[in-house]
Amino acid sequence: MDKALNKTQDRDLIKGFMKGNDRCFEVLLSKYKTKVFTTIYLIVKDRSIAEDLFQEVMIKVVRMIRSGKYNEEGKFLPWVVRIARNLAIDHFRKVQRNPIQHESEDYDIFNTIPRSEGSAEDKIISEENTRYIKELIQQLPDKQREVLIMRSYADLSFKEIASLTDVSINTALGRMRYALLNLKKLAQEKSVPQSYENKVQR
Amino acid sequence: MKTKFNDNDILRFLHDEMLEEESTLFLDALTEDENLWERYEYFQLTTDQINTLSFEPSVASVQAVMEVVKEEGKASKRKFRIRKLTSSPISVGLAAASFLTLFMFARLGNNIQQAKSQEVMLDFEPLPVPTLVHEVRIESHQQTDISWNAQDLNQKLDQIKQKAQSLSDDPLL
């Protein structure tokens, strides 16, 4: 990928894409795919649904940019996350009407996560922690989980989250605070992996 | 500016959402307030742990998106070209000129057709029977020379000249 393109600001990348340079969108996609996908996955809690929604979101983003519906004043990622959130809500509405089965245990999300370099033991601990944190987050109440995901993975400010979820900044901050405190409570209720326990209780 | 900080302030500080002046005061408070430090440490560690979590979409998903980008890009480029071509003043002028040229050719063709049919009409006026001038017959080969009366030929020539004049006066020719 072009190094020069990587350094270009999102606004310029979007302008380039609107002029017909597909490479510009490729840069945006590689820059934000992890954050967008993590956000979607933690909202819908199902890998295959998250994959479908991710594609749906990004294709919608492409079409909206091409049709000139992207507002340059806003930031790109919060805009994409807003679209992702709306599509996830639509998905939940559909699921409520037509319930589907959850993903099978055979399909493991962690098989696709790029692993950091290190010893085999480090990898096992890292995998265990990742699985553990994911499980804890997924047990949080919906509103708290939503704020935590948007702040930690989608990089939305508390002000942006407040605007998106139609609450005050203090409410958004309060939900984040409760989310973090509840993680501790949930961790104490479950058997905590050694490495995580050491870090939190230090 | 406040000097008492709560959990919401800790979160704003952790996520770089505090103004510089407020951050300085917060750091001062952290060094003095043991309870605030403990809470800060908990939120920081938990936030760090959460931030380690990241999931990648599959390569197939990313490729599928890029396929759509490229396919729709080609289609929109074609549309754009057509739109650009039909919307520029030059192309509108060119189209008008082409239409006018076609119209002129059509009229010209029509006039020529009319002129030709008139000429054909003229040609149908029979000349008097030519006079046999000479005839040679050598075995299988036969050569016959014939000749028209000079007056008849001059008359015919005048008619042709008049017709040619009328055609050359036509502004469309």
Coordinates of C-alpha atoms in Angstrom, one line a residue:
Chain A
M1 CA 0.0 0.0 0.0
D2 CA 1.2 3.5 -0.8
K3 CA 3.0 5.0 2.2
A4 CA 2.0 8.5 1.0
L5 CA -1.6 7.5 1.0
N6 CA -1.4 6.1 4.5
K7 CA -0.4 9.4 5.9
T8 CA -3.2 11.3 4.2
Q9 CA -5.9 12.6 6.4
D10 CA -9.3 10.9 6.3
R11 CA -10.9 14.0 4.6
D12 CA -8.4 13.8 1.8
L13 CA -8.8 10.1 1.4
I14 CA -12.6 10.5 1.1
K15 CA -12.1 13.3 -1.5
G16 CA -9.8 11.0 -3.4
F17 CA -12.3 8.2 -3.3
M18 CA -15.1 10.5 -4.5
K19 CA -12.9 11.4 -7.4
G20 CA -12.6 7.7 -8.3
N21 CA -9.4 6.6 -6.6
D22 CA -10.4 3.2 -5.0
R23 CA -7.0 3.0 -3.3
C24 CA -8.1 5.8 -1.0
F25 CA -11.0 3.7 0.3
E26 CA -8.7 0.7 0.7
V27 CA -6.5 2.8 3.0
L28 CA -9.6 3.9 5.1
L29 CA -10.7 0.3 5.3
S30 CA -7.4 -1.0 6.5
K31 CA -7.1 1.9 8.9
Y32 CA -10.5 1.3 10.6
K33 CA -11.5 -2.3 9.9
T34 CA -10.4 -3.6 13.3
K35 CA -12.2 -0.9 15.3
V36 CA -15.4 -1.1 13.2
F37 CA -15.4 -4.9 13.3
T38 CA -14.6 -5.1 17.1
T39 CA -17.4 -2.6 17.7
I40 CA -19.9 -4.6 15.6
Y41 CA -18.8 -8.0 17.0
L42 CA -19.1 -6.9 20.7
I43 CA -22.6 -5.5 20.0
V44 CA -24.0 -8.5 18.1
K45 CA -21.9 -11.1 20.0
D46 CA -21.9 -13.4 17.0
R47 CA -18.9 -13.8 14.6
S48 CA -20.8 -14.7 11.5
I49 CA -23.4 -12.0 12.0
A50 CA -20.7 -9.6 12.7
E51 CA -18.9 -10.5 9.4
D52 CA -22.2 -9.9 7.5
L53 CA -22.9 -6.7 9.2
F54 CA -19.3 -5.5 8.7
Q55 CA -19.7 -6.0 4.9
E56 CA -23.1 -4.4 4.9
V57 CA -21.8 -1.4 6.9
M58 CA -18.8 -0.8 4.7
I59 CA -20.8 -1.2 1.4
K60 CA -23.3 1.3 2.8
V61 CA -20.4 3.7 3.6
V62 CA -19.0 3.3 0.1
R63 CA -22.4 4.1 -1.5
M64 CA -23.1 7.0 0.8
I65 CA -19.7 8.6 0.1
R66 CA -20.1 8.1 -3.7
S67 CA -23.6 9.6 -3.6
G68 CA -22.2 12.6 -1.7
K69 CA -24.1 11.9 1.5
Y70 CA -20.9 12.0 3.7
N71 CA -20.7 15.2 5.7
E72 CA -17.1 16.4 5.7
E73 CA -17.6 18.3 9.0
G74 CA -17.9 15.1 10.9
K75 CA -15.2 12.6 11.7
F76 CA -15.1 9.5 9.6
L77 CA -15.0 6.8 12.3
P78 CA -17.9 8.1 14.4
W79 CA -19.9 8.3 11.3
V80 CA -19.2 4.7 10.3
V81 CA -19.9 3.6 13.9
R82 CA -23.2 5.4 13.8
I83 CA -24.1 3.4 10.6
A84 CA -22.9 0.2 12.2
R85 CA -24.9 0.8 15.4
N86 CA -28.1 1.5 13.4
L87 CA -27.6 -1.6 11.3
A88 CA -27.0 -3.7 14.4
I89 CA -30.2 -2.3 15.9
D90 CA -32.1 -3.2 12.7
H91 CA -30.5 -6.7 13.0
F92 CA -31.8 -7.1 16.6
R93 CA -35.3 -6.0 15.5
K94 CA -35.2 -8.7 12.7
V95 CA -33.9 -11.3 15.2
Q96 CA -36.7 -10.5 17.6
R97 CA -39.2 -11.1 14.8
N98 CA -37.4 -14.2 13.4
P99 CA -35.2 -15.7 16.2
I100 CA -32.1 -17.6 14.8
Q101 CA -29.7 -20.0 16.4
H102 CA -26.5 -18.7 17.9
E103 CA -23.2 -19.6 16.4
S104 CA -21.9 -23.1 17.1
E105 CA -19.2 -23.7 19.7
D106 CA -17.0 -25.2 16.9
Y107 CA -16.6 -21.8 15.3
D108 CA -14.0 -20.0 17.4
I109 CA -13.5 -16.3 16.9
F110 CA -10.1 -16.5 18.5
N111 CA -8.8 -18.6 15.6
T112 CA -8.9 -15.5 13.5
I113 CA -7.4 -13.0 15.9
P114 CA -3.8 -12.1 15.0
R115 CA -1.6 -13.2 17.9
S116 CA 1.2 -11.2 19.4
E117 CA 4.7 -12.6 19.3
G118 CA 5.9 -14.3 22.4
S119 CA 6.3 -17.6 24.2
A120 CA 3.7 -20.3 23.9
E121 CA 2.8 -19.7 27.5
D122 CA 2.3 -16.0 26.8
K123 CA 0.1 -16.8 23.9
I124 CA -2.1 -19.1 26.0
I125 CA -2.4 -16.4 28.7
S126 CA -3.2 -13.8 26.1
E127 CA -5.8 -16.0 24.5
E128 CA -7.3 -16.8 27.8
N129 CA -7.5 -13.1 28.8
T130 CA -9.0 -12.1 25.5
R131 CA -11.7 -14.8 25.9
Y132 CA -12.3 -13.8 29.5
I133 CA -12.6 -10.1 28.8
K134 CA -14.9 -10.7 25.9
E135 CA -17.2 -12.9 28.1
L136 CA -17.2 -10.2 30.8
I137 CA -18.1 -7.4 28.4
Q138 CA -20.9 -9.5 26.9
Q139 CA -22.4 -9.9 30.3
L140 CA -22.7 -6.2 30.9
P141 CA -26.2 -4.5 30.7
D142 CA -26.8 -3.4 27.1
K143 CA -26.5 0.4 27.7
Q144 CA -23.3 0.1 29.7
R145 CA -21.8 -2.3 27.1
E146 CA -22.7 0.1 24.4
V147 CA -20.9 3.0 25.9
L148 CA -17.9 0.9 26.8
I149 CA -17.7 -0.4 23.2
M150 CA -18.1 3.0 21.6
R151 CA -15.5 4.6 23.9
S152 CA -12.9 1.9 23.9
Y153 CA -13.1 0.4 20.5
A154 CA -14.8 2.9 18.2
D155 CA -12.9 5.9 19.7
L156 CA -16.0 8.0 20.1
S157 CA -15.8 10.8 22.6
F158 CA -18.2 10.8 25.5
K159 CA -19.8 13.9 23.9
E160 CA -20.3 11.9 20.6
I161 CA -21.7 8.9 22.5
A162 CA -24.1 11.2 24.4
S163 CA -25.3 12.7 21.1
L164 CA -25.6 9.3 19.5
T165 CA -27.5 7.6 22.3
D166 CA -29.5 10.7 23.0
V167 CA -28.4 11.2 26.7
S168 CA -26.3 13.8 28.6
I169 CA -22.5 13.5 28.8
N170 CA -22.8 12.8 32.5
T171 CA -25.1 9.9 31.8
A172 CA -22.7 8.5 29.2
L173 CA -19.8 8.9 31.7
G174 CA -21.9 7.3 34.4
R175 CA -22.7 4.3 32.2
M176 CA -19.0 3.9 31.4
R177 CA -18.2 4.1 35.1
Y178 CA -20.8 1.4 36.0
A179 CA -19.5 -0.7 33.1
L180 CA -16.0 -0.7 34.5
L181 CA -17.2 -1.3 38.1
N182 CA -19.5 -4.1 37.0
L183 CA -16.6 -5.8 35.2
K184 CA -14.8 -6.1 38.5
K185 CA -18.0 -7.5 40.1
L186 CA -18.5 -10.0 37.3
A187 CA -14.8 -10.9 37.5
Q188 CA -15.1 -11.7 41.2
E189 CA -18.2 -13.8 40.6
K190 CA -16.5 -15.9 38.0
S191 CA -13.2 -17.8 38.3
V192 CA -10.7 -15.2 37.2
P193 CA -7.6 -16.2 35.1
Q194 CA -4.5 -15.7 37.1
S195 CA -3.0 -13.0 34.9
Y196 CA -6.1 -10.9 34.8
E197 CA -6.6 -11.2 38.6
N198 CA -3.0 -10.1 39.3
K199 CA -3.4 -7.0 37.1
V200 CA -6.8 -5.9 38.5
Q201 CA -6.0 -6.6 42.1
R202 CA -2.6 -5.1 42.1
Chain B
M1 CA -11.8 25.5 38.3
K2 CA -12.8 22.6 40.5
T3 CA -10.3 20.8 42.7
K4 CA -12.4 17.9 43.8
F5 CA -12.5 15.1 41.2
N6 CA -14.9 12.2 40.9
D7 CA -15.0 9.0 38.8
N8 CA -16.4 10.8 35.8
D9 CA -13.3 13.1 35.9
I10 CA -11.0 10.1 36.1
L11 CA -12.7 8.7 33.0
R12 CA -12.4 12.0 31.1
F13 CA -8.7 12.2 32.1
L14 CA -8.0 8.6 31.0
H15 CA -9.6 9.2 27.6
D16 CA -7.9 12.5 27.0
E17 CA -11.1 14.5 27.2
M18 CA -9.9 17.0 29.8
L19 CA -8.7 20.5 29.0
E20 CA -4.9 21.1 29.7
E21 CA -5.5 23.3 32.7
E22 CA -8.0 20.9 34.3
S23 CA -5.5 18.0 33.6
T24 CA -2.8 19.8 35.6
L25 CA -5.1 20.2 38.5
F26 CA -6.2 16.6 38.3
L27 CA -2.6 15.4 38.3
D28 CA -2.0 17.5 41.4
A29 CA -5.0 16.0 43.1
L30 CA -3.8 12.5 42.2
T31 CA -0.6 13.0 44.1
E32 CA -2.4 14.3 47.2
D33 CA -5.5 12.2 47.3
E34 CA -4.9 8.5 48.1
N35 CA -8.5 7.5 47.5
L36 CA -8.6 9.2 44.1
W37 CA -5.3 7.5 43.2
E38 CA -6.7 4.0 44.1
R39 CA -9.8 4.6 42.0
Y40 CA -7.7 6.0 39.1
E41 CA -5.5 2.9 39.2
Y42 CA -8.5 0.6 39.0
F43 CA -10.1 2.4 36.1
Q44 CA -6.7 2.7 34.3
L45 CA -5.9 -1.1 34.7
T46 CA -9.4 -2.1 33.6
T47 CA -9.3 0.2 30.7
D48 CA -5.9 -1.1 29.6
Q49 CA -7.2 -4.6 29.8
I50 CA -10.3 -3.8 27.7
N51 CA -8.1 -2.1 25.1
T52 CA -6.2 -5.3 24.5
L53 CA -9.3 -6.7 23.0
S54 CA -9.5 -6.4 19.2
F55 CA -11.1 -8.5 16.5
E56 CA -10.2 -8.6 12.9
P57 CA -12.8 -9.1 10.2
S58 CA -12.0 -12.1 7.9
V59 CA -9.9 -11.6 4.8
A60 CA -12.9 -12.8 2.8
S61 CA -15.1 -10.0 4.2
V62 CA -12.5 -7.3 3.4
Q63 CA -12.1 -8.7 -0.1
A64 CA -15.9 -8.8 -0.6
V65 CA -16.1 -5.1 0.3
M66 CA -13.2 -4.2 -2.0
E67 CA -14.9 -6.2 -4.9
V68 CA -18.0 -4.1 -4.5
V69 CA -15.9 -0.9 -4.4
K70 CA -14.2 -1.8 -7.6
E71 CA -17.2 -3.1 -9.5
E72 CA -19.4 -0.1 -8.5
G73 CA -16.5 2.2 -9.2
K74 CA -16.3 1.0 -12.8
A75 CA -20.0 1.5 -13.3
S76 CA -20.0 4.9 -11.7
K77 CA -17.0 6.0 -13.8
R78 CA -18.9 5.0 -17.0
K79 CA -22.0 6.9 -15.8
F80 CA -19.8 9.9 -14.9
R81 CA -18.2 9.9 -18.4
I82 CA -21.6 9.8 -20.1
R83 CA -23.0 12.5 -17.8
K84 CA -19.9 14.6 -18.4
L85 CA -20.1 14.2 -22.1
T86 CA -23.7 15.2 -22.3
S87 CA -23.5 18.0 -19.9
S88 CA -20.5 20.0 -21.3
P89 CA -21.3 23.0 -23.6
I90 CA -18.8 21.8 -26.2
S91 CA -20.4 18.4 -26.4
V92 CA -23.8 20.0 -26.7
G93 CA -22.4 22.2 -29.6
L94 CA -20.9 19.1 -31.2
A95 CA -24.1 17.2 -31.0
A96 CA -26.0 20.1 -32.5
A97 CA -23.4 20.5 -35.3
S98 CA -23.6 16.7 -36.0
F99 CA -27.4 16.9 -36.2
L100 CA -27.2 19.9 -38.6
T101 CA -24.6 18.2 -40.8
L102 CA -26.8 15.1 -40.9
F103 CA -29.8 17.2 -41.8
M104 CA -27.8 19.0 -44.6
F105 CA -26.7 15.7 -46.0
A106 CA -30.2 14.4 -45.9
R107 CA -31.4 17.5 -47.8
L108 CA -28.5 17.3 -50.2
G109 CA -29.2 13.7 -50.9
N110 CA -32.8 14.4 -51.4
N111 CA -32.0 17.2 -53.9
I112 CA -29.5 15.1 -55.8
Q113 CA -32.1 12.4 -55.9
Q114 CA -34.6 14.9 -57.4
A115 CA -32.0 16.2 -59.8
K116 CA -31.1 12.7 -60.9
S117 CA -34.7 11.8 -61.5
Q118 CA -35.1 15.0 -63.6
E119 CA -32.0 14.1 -65.6
V120 CA -33.3 10.6 -66.1
M121 CA -36.5 12.2 -67.3
L122 CA -34.4 14.3 -69.7
D123 CA -32.5 11.3 -70.9
F124 CA -35.7 9.6 -71.7
E125 CA -36.4 12.1 -74.4
P126 CA -35.3 10.0 -77.4
L127 CA -32.8 11.3 -79.9
P128 CA -33.5 10.8 -83.5
V129 CA -32.3 7.6 -85.0
P130 CA -28.5 7.8 -85.5
T131 CA -27.0 7.6 -89.0
L132 CA -25.0 4.5 -89.8
V133 CA -21.5 5.8 -90.7
H134 CA -19.4 2.7 -91.0
E135 CA -19.6 -1.0 -90.4
V136 CA -16.7 -3.5 -90.6
R137 CA -17.1 -7.2 -90.2
I138 CA -13.9 -9.4 -89.8
E139 CA -14.7 -13.0 -89.2
S140 CA -16.4 -13.3 -85.7
H141 CA -15.7 -9.6 -84.8
Q142 CA -18.1 -6.9 -85.9
Q143 CA -17.4 -3.1 -85.4
T144 CA -20.2 -0.6 -86.1
D145 CA -19.7 3.2 -86.1
I146 CA -22.8 5.3 -85.8
S147 CA -23.3 9.1 -85.8
W148 CA -26.1 11.5 -84.8
N149 CA -27.2 14.5 -86.6
A150 CA -25.1 17.5 -85.4
Q151 CA -28.2 19.7 -84.8
D152 CA -29.9 17.0 -82.6
L153 CA -26.7 16.6 -80.6
N154 CA -26.3 20.4 -80.0
Q155 CA -29.9 20.6 -78.8
K156 CA -29.3 17.8 -76.4
L157 CA -26.1 19.4 -75.2
D158 CA -27.9 22.7 -74.5
Q159 CA -30.5 20.9 -72.4
I160 CA -27.8 19.3 -70.4
K161 CA -26.0 22.7 -69.9
Q162 CA -29.2 24.3 -68.7
K163 CA -29.8 21.6 -66.2
A164 CA -26.3 21.7 -65.0
Q165 CA -26.6 25.5 -64.5
S166 CA -29.8 25.1 -62.6
L167 CA -28.2 22.6 -60.3
S168 CA -25.1 24.7 -59.7
D169 CA -27.4 27.7 -58.7
D170 CA -29.0 25.6 -56.0
P171 CA -27.7 26.9 -52.7
L172 CA -27.7 23.5 -51.1
L173 CA -25.4 22.0 -53.7

